[in-house]
mmCIF file of C-alpha atoms in Angstrom:
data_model
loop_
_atom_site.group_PDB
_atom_site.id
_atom_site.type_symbol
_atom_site.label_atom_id
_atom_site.label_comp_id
_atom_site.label_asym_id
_atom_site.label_seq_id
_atom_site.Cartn_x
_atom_site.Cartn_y
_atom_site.Cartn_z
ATOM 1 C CA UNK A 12 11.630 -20.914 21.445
ATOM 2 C CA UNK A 13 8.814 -18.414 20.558
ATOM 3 C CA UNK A 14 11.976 -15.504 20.090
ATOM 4 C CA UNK A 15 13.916 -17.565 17.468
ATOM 5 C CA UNK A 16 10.695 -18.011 15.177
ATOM 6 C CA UNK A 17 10.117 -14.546 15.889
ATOM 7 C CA UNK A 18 13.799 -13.416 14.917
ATOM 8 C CA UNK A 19 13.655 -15.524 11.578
ATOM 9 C CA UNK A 20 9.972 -14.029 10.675
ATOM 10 C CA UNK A 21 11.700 -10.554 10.514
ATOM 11 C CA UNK A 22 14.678 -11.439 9.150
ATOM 12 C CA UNK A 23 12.712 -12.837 6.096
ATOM 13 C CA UNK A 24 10.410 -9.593 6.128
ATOM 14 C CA UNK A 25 13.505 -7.336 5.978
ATOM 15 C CA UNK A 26 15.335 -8.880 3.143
ATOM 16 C CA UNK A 27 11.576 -9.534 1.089
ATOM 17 C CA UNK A 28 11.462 -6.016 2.002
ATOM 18 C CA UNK A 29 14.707 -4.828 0.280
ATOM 19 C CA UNK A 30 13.819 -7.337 -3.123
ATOM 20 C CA UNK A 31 10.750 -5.433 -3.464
ATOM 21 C CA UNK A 32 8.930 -8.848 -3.446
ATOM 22 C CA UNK A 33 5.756 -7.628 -1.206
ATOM 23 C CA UNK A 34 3.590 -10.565 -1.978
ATOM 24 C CA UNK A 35 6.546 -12.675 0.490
ATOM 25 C CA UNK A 36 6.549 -9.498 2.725
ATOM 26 C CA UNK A 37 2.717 -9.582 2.824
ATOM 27 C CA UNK A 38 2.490 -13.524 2.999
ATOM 28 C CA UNK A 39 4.522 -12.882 6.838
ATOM 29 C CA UNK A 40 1.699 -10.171 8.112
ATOM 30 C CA UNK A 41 -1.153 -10.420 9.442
ATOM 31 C CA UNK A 42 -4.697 -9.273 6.770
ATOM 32 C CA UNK A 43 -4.818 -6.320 9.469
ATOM 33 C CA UNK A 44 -1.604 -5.133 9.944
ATOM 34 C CA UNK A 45 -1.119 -2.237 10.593
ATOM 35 C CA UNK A 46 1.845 0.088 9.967
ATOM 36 C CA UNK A 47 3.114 3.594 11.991
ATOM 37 C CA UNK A 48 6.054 6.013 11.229
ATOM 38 C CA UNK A 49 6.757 8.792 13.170
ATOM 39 C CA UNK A 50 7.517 11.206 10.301
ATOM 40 C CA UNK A 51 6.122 14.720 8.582
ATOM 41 C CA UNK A 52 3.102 13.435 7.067
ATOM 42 C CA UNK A 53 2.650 16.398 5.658
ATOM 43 C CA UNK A 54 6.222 16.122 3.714
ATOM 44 C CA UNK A 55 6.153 13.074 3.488
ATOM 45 C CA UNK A 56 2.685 11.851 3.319
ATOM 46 C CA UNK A 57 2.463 8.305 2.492
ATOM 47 C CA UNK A 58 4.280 7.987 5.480
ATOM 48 C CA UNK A 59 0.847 8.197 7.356
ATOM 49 C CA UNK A 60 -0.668 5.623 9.841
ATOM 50 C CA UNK A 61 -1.746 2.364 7.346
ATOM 51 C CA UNK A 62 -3.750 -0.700 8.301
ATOM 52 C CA UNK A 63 -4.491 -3.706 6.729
ATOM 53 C CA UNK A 64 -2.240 -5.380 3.637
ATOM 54 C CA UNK A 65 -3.997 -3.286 0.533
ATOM 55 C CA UNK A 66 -2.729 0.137 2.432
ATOM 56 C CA UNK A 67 0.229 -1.101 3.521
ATOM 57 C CA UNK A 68 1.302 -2.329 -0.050
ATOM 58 C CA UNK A 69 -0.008 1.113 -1.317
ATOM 59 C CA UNK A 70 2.867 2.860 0.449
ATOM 60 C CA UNK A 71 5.682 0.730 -0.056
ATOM 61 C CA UNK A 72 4.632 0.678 -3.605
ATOM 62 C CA UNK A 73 5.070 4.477 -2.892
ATOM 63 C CA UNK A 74 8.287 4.384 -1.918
ATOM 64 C CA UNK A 75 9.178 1.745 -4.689
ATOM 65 C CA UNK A 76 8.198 4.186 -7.648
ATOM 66 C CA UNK A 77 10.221 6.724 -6.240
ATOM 67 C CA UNK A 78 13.781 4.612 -5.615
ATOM 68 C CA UNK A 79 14.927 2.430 -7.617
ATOM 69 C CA UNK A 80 17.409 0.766 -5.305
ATOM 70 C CA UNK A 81 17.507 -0.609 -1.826
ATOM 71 C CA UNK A 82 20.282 -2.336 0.296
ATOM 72 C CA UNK A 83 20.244 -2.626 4.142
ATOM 73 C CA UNK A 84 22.424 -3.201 6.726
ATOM 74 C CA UNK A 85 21.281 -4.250 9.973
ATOM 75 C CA UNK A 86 23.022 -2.880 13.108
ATOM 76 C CA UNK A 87 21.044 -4.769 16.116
ATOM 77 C CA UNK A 88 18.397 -7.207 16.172
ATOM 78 C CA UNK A 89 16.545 -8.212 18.798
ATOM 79 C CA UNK A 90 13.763 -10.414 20.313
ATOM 80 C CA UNK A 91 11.894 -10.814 23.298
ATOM 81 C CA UNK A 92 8.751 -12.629 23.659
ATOM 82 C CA UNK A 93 6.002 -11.369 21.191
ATOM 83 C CA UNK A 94 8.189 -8.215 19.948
ATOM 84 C CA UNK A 95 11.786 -7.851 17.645
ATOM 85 C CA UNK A 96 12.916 -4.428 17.462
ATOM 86 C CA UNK A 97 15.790 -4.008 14.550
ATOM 87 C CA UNK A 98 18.244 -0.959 13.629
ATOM 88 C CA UNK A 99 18.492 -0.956 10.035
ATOM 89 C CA UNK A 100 20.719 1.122 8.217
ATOM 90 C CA UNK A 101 18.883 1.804 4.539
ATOM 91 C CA UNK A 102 20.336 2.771 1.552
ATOM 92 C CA UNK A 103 18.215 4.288 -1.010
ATOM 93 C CA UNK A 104 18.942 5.286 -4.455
ATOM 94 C CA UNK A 105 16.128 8.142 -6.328
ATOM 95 C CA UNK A 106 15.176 7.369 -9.577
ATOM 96 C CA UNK A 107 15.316 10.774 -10.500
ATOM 97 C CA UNK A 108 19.070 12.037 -9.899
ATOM 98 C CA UNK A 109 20.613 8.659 -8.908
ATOM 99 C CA UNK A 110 21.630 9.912 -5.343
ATOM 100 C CA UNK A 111 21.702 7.709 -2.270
ATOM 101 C CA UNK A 112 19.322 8.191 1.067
ATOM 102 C CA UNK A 113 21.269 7.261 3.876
ATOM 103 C CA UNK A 114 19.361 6.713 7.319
ATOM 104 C CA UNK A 115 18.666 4.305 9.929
ATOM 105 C CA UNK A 116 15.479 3.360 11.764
ATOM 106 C CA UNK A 117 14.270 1.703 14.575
ATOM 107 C CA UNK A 118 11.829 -0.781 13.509
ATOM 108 C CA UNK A 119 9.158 -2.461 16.224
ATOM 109 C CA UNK A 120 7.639 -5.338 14.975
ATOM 110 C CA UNK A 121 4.932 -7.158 16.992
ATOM 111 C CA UNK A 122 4.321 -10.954 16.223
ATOM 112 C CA UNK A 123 0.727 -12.705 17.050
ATOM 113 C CA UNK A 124 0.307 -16.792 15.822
ATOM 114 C CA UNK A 125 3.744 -15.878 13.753
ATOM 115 C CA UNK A 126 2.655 -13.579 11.864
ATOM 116 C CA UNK A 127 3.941 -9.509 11.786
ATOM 117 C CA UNK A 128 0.691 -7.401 12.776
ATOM 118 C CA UNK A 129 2.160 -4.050 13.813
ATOM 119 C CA UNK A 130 5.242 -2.317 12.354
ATOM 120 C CA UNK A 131 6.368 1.275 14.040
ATOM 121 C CA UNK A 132 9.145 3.135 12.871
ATOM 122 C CA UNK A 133 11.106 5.748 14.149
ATOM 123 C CA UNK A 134 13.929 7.873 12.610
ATOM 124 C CA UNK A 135 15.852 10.768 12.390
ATOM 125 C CA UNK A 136 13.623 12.652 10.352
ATOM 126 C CA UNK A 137 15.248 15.712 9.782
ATOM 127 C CA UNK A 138 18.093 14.717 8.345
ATOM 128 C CA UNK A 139 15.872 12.187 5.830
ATOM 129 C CA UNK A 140 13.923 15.108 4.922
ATOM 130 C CA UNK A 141 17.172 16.944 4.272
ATOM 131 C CA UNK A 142 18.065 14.447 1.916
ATOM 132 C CA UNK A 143 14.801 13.702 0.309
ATOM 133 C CA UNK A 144 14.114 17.282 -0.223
ATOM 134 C CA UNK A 145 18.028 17.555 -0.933
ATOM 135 C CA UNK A 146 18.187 21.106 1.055
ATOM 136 C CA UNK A 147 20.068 22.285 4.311
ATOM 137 C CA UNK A 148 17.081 22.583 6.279
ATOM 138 C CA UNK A 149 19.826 23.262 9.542
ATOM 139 C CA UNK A 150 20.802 26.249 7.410
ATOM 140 C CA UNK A 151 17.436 27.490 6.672
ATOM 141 C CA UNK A 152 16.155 27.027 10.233
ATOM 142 C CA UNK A 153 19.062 28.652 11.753
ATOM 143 C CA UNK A 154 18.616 31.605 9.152
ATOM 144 C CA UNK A 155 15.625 32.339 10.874
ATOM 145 C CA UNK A 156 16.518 31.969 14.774
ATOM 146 C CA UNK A 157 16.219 34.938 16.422
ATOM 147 C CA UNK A 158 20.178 36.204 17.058
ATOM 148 C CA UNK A 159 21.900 36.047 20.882
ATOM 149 C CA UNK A 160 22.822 38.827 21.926
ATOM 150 C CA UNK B 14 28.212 -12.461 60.785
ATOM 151 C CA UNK B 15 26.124 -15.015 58.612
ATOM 152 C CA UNK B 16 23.628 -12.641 58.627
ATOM 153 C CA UNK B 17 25.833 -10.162 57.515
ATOM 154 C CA UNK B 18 27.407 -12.690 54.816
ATOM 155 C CA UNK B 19 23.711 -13.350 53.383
ATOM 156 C CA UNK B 20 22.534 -10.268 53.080
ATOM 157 C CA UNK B 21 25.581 -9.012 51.345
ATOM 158 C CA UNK B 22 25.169 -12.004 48.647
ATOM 159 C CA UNK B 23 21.397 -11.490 48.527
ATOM 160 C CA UNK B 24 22.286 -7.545 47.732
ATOM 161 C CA UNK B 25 25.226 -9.006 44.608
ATOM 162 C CA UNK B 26 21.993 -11.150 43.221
ATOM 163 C CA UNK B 27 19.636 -8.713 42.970
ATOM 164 C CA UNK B 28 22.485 -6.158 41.481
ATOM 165 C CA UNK B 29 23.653 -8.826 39.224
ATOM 166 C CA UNK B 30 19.855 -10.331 38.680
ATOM 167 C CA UNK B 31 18.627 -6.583 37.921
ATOM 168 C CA UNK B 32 18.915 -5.709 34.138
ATOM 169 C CA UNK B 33 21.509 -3.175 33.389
ATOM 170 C CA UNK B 34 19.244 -1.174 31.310
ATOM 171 C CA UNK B 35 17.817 -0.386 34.711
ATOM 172 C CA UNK B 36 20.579 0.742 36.373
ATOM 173 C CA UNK B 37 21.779 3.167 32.793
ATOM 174 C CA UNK B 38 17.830 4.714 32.757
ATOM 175 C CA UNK B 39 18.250 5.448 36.432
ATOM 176 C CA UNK B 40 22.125 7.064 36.454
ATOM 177 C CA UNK B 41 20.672 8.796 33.499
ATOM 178 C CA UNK B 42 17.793 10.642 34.902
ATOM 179 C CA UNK B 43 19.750 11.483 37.801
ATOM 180 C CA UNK B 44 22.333 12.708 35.260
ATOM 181 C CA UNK B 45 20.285 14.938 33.446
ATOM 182 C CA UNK B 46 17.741 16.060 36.230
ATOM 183 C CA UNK B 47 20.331 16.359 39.132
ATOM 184 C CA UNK B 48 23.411 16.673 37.143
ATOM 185 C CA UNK B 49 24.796 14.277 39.321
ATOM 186 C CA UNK B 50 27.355 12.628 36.732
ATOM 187 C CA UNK B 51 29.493 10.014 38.873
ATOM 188 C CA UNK B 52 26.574 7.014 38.390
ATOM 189 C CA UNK B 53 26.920 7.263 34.665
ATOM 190 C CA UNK B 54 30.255 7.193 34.443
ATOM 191 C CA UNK B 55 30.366 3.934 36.302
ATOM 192 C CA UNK B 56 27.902 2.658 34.268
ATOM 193 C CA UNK B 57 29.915 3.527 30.621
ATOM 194 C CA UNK B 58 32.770 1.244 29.332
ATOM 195 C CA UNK B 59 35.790 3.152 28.775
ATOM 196 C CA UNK B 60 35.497 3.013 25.089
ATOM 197 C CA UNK B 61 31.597 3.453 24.666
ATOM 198 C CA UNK B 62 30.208 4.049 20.937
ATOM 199 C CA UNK B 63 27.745 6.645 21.770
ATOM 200 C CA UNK B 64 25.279 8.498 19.002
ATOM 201 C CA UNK B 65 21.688 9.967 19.481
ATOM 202 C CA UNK B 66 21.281 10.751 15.906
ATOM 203 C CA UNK B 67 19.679 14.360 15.128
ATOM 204 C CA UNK B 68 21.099 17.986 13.661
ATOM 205 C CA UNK B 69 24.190 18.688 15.892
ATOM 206 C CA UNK B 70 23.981 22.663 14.630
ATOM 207 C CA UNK B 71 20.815 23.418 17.091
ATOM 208 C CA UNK B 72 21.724 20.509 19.290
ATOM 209 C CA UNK B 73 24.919 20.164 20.131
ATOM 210 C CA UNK B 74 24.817 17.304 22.582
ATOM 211 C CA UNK B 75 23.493 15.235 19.624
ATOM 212 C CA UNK B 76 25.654 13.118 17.200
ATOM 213 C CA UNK B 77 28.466 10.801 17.709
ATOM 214 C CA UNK B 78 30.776 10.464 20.886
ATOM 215 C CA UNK B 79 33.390 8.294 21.575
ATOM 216 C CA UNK B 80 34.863 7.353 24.902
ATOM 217 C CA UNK B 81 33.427 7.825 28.353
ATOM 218 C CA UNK B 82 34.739 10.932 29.014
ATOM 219 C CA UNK B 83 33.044 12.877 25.580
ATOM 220 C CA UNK B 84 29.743 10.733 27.073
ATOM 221 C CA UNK B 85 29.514 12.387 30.288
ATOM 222 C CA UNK B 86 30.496 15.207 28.505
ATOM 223 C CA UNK B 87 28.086 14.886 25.934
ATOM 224 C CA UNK B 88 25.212 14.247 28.897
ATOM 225 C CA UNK B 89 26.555 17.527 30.908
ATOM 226 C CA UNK B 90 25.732 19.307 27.827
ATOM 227 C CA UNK B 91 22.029 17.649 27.584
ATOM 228 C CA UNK B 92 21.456 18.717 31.229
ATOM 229 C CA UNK B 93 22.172 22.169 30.731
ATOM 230 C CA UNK B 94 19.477 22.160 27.898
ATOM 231 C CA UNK B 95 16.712 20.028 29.062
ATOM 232 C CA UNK B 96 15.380 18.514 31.988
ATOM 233 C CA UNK B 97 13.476 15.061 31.895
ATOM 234 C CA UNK B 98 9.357 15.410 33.187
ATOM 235 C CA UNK B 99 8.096 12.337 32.485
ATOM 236 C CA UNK B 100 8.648 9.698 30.518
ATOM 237 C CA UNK B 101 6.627 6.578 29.433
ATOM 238 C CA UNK B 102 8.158 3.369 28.063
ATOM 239 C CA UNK B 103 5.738 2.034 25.490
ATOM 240 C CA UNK B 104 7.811 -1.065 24.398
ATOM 241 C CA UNK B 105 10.797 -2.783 26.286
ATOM 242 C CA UNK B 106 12.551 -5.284 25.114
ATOM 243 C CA UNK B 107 15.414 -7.266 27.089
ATOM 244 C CA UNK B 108 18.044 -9.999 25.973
ATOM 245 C CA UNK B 109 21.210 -11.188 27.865
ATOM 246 C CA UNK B 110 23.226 -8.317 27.399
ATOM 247 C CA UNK B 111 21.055 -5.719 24.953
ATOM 248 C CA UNK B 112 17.996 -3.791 25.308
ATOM 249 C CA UNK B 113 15.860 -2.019 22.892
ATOM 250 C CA UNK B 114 12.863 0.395 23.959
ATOM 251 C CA UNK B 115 10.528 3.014 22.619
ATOM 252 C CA UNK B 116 9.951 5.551 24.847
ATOM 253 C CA UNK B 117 7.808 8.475 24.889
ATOM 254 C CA UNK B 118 9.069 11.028 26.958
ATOM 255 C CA UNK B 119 8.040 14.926 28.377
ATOM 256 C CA UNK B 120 11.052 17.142 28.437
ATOM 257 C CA UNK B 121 11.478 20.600 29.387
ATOM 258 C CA UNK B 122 13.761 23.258 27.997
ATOM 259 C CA UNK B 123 15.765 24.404 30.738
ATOM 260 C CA UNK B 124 15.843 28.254 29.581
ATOM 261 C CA UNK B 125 12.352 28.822 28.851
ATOM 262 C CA UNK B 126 10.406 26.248 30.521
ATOM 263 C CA UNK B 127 9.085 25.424 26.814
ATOM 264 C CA UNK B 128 7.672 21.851 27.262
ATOM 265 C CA UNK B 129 8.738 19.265 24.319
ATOM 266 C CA UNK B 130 7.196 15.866 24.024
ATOM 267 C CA UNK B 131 9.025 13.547 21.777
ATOM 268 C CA UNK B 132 9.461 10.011 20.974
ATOM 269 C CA UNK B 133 12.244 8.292 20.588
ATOM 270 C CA UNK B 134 13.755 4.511 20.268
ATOM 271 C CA UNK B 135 17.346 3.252 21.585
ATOM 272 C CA UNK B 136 19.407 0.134 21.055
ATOM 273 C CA UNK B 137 21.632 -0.680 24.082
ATOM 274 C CA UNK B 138 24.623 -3.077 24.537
ATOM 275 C CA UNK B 139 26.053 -3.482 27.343
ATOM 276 C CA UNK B 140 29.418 -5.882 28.638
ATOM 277 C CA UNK B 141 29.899 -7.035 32.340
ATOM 278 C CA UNK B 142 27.104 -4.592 33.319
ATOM 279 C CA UNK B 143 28.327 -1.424 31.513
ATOM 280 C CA UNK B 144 27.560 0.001 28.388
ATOM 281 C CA UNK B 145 29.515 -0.792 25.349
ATOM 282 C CA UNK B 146 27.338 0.620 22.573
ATOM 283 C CA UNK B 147 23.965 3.127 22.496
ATOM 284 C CA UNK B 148 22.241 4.514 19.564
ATOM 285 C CA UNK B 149 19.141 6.853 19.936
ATOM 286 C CA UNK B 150 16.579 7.848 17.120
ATOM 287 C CA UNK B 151 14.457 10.367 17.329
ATOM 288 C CA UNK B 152 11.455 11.986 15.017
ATOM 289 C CA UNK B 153 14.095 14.979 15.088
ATOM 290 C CA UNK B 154 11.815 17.054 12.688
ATOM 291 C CA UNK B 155 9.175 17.139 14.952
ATOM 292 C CA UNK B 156 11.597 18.128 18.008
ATOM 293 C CA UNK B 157 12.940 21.045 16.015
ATOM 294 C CA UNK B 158 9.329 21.985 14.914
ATOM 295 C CA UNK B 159 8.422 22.195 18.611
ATOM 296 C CA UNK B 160 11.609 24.016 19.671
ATOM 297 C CA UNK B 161 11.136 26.258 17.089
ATOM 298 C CA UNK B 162 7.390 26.915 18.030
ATOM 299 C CA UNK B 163 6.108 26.648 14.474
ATOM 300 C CA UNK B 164 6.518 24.835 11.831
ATOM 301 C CA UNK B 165 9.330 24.435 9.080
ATOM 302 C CA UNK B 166 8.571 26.052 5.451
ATOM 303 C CA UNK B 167 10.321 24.216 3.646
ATOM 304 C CA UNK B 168 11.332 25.584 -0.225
ATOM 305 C CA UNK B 169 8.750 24.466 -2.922
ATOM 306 C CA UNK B 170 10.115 21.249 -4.911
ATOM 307 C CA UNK B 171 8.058 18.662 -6.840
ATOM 308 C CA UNK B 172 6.886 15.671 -4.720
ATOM 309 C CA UNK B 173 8.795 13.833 -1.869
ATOM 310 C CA UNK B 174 9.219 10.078 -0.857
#
């Protein structure tokens, strides 16, 4: 059953993923895969559209110079023909101050010949930038709503 | 009377053949467009674990709920805000009882007519055809942006990840 191989191809991604060993991560993808977040590029800006395995290594390197630990909990997994969508809760911990990044995402992963060749991500992004930048943005916006009156 | 008999089994198989994802997208439009609540709540399990993750302080109908009752209550809340345009499922995804999708949808703010297009992904579970468990993400800075009508400043700090 196509959905089983499918289901253990990202299950071996994700916890590659959280050992940091990209070569196994990279080994599961397609040469052209191609990776999408919707997130504040401009905040967070390796966080743009990648394609192909150099770019995509290039921004989880990224990620990996700035954190120095991740764990991962996954919430739902599931698969249906070609596609496996996951909810991962991700625990980060920054290099520079030791604090944790708590959020969860909604991974999409599509599958061609067993092999991962798209990966789109979507996540509460205001609260992650809250944490990464490690400021009440809710404050600061609401500071500057005009008042009901 | 057979005829009667059929068609009343034929109508069970196509409710019970029809995914219940289905059914929840439908009560919900007509929740938050009509504000017609009574489909929904047939639809939720009694003890539903609800969240649509994003900053409860500008939108309250966000966060966590528990129960049916702080659902529908949560949705009234929704309705009074927005009202649902359009929306586009780019990815669905079915199993027995689960459903995942990404969705990109056109909503409308109810007190200014402000359009807001966002995108966002949920993970359904559902038991003997009602839901059990939903969670929602959404690119929430981009759907504050846009609500805002500019963009966030945000206070000068080193570099991000």
């Amino acid at each position: 059953m196509i959905e089983q191989t499918n289901r253990e191809r990202v299950l071996q991604l994700i916890d590659a993923y959280a050992a940091g060993d990209f070569d196994k991560v990279l080994s599961l993808c397609s040469e052209d895969v191609e990776h999408i977040a919707s997130a504040p590029i401009d905040i967070l800006p390796h966080l743009g559209p990648r394609r192909g395995q150099s770019a995509v290594r290039q921004m989880w390197e990224t990620v990996r110079s700035r954190y120095v630990e991740r764990r991962h909990e996954i919430q739902a997994l599931l698969a249906d023909g070609d596609q496996v969508a996951a909810d991962i809760r991700v625990y980060l911990r920054k290099r520079s101050n030791d604090r944790i990044v708590r959020y969860d995402v909604a991974v999409f992963y599509t599958l061609k010949d067993g092999r991962i060749t798209r990966i789109r991500e979507i996540m509460d992004t205001f609260d992650l930038v809250q944490q990464v930048v490690e400021c009440d943005l809710a404050a600061l916006v609401m500071e500057h709503l005009p008042r009901e009156s | 009377m057979a005829g009667a008999r059929f068609a009343s089994q034929f109508r069970t198989y196509l409710i019970m053949a029809e995914h219940s994802l289905w059914r929840l997208s439908r009560a919900l439009q007509c929740a938050v467009n009509d504000r017609h609540f009574e489909d929904l709540a047939d639809l939720l399990d009694e003890d539903v674990d609800w969240a649509i993750y994003g900053p409860i302080d500008m939108f309250p109908f966000l966060g966590a709920r528990q129960g049916k009752a702080a659902v529908v209550e949560a949705v009234r809340q929704l309705a009074h805000s927005l009202r649902i345009r359009r929306f586009e499922r780019e990815t669905v995804m079915l199993d027995r009882d689960g459903a995942a999708s990404m969705v990109r949808c056109l909503l409308t703010a109810r007190d200014s007519e402000k359009p807001i297009t966002t995108r966002f992904a949920h993970f359904a579970q559902f038991r003997a055809g009602k839901l059990i468990r939903l969670r929602v993400l959404v690119d929430t800075f981009d759907l504050v942006e846009q609500t805002l009508g500019r963009p966030i400043h945000l206070p000068r700090i080193g570099s991000f990840a």
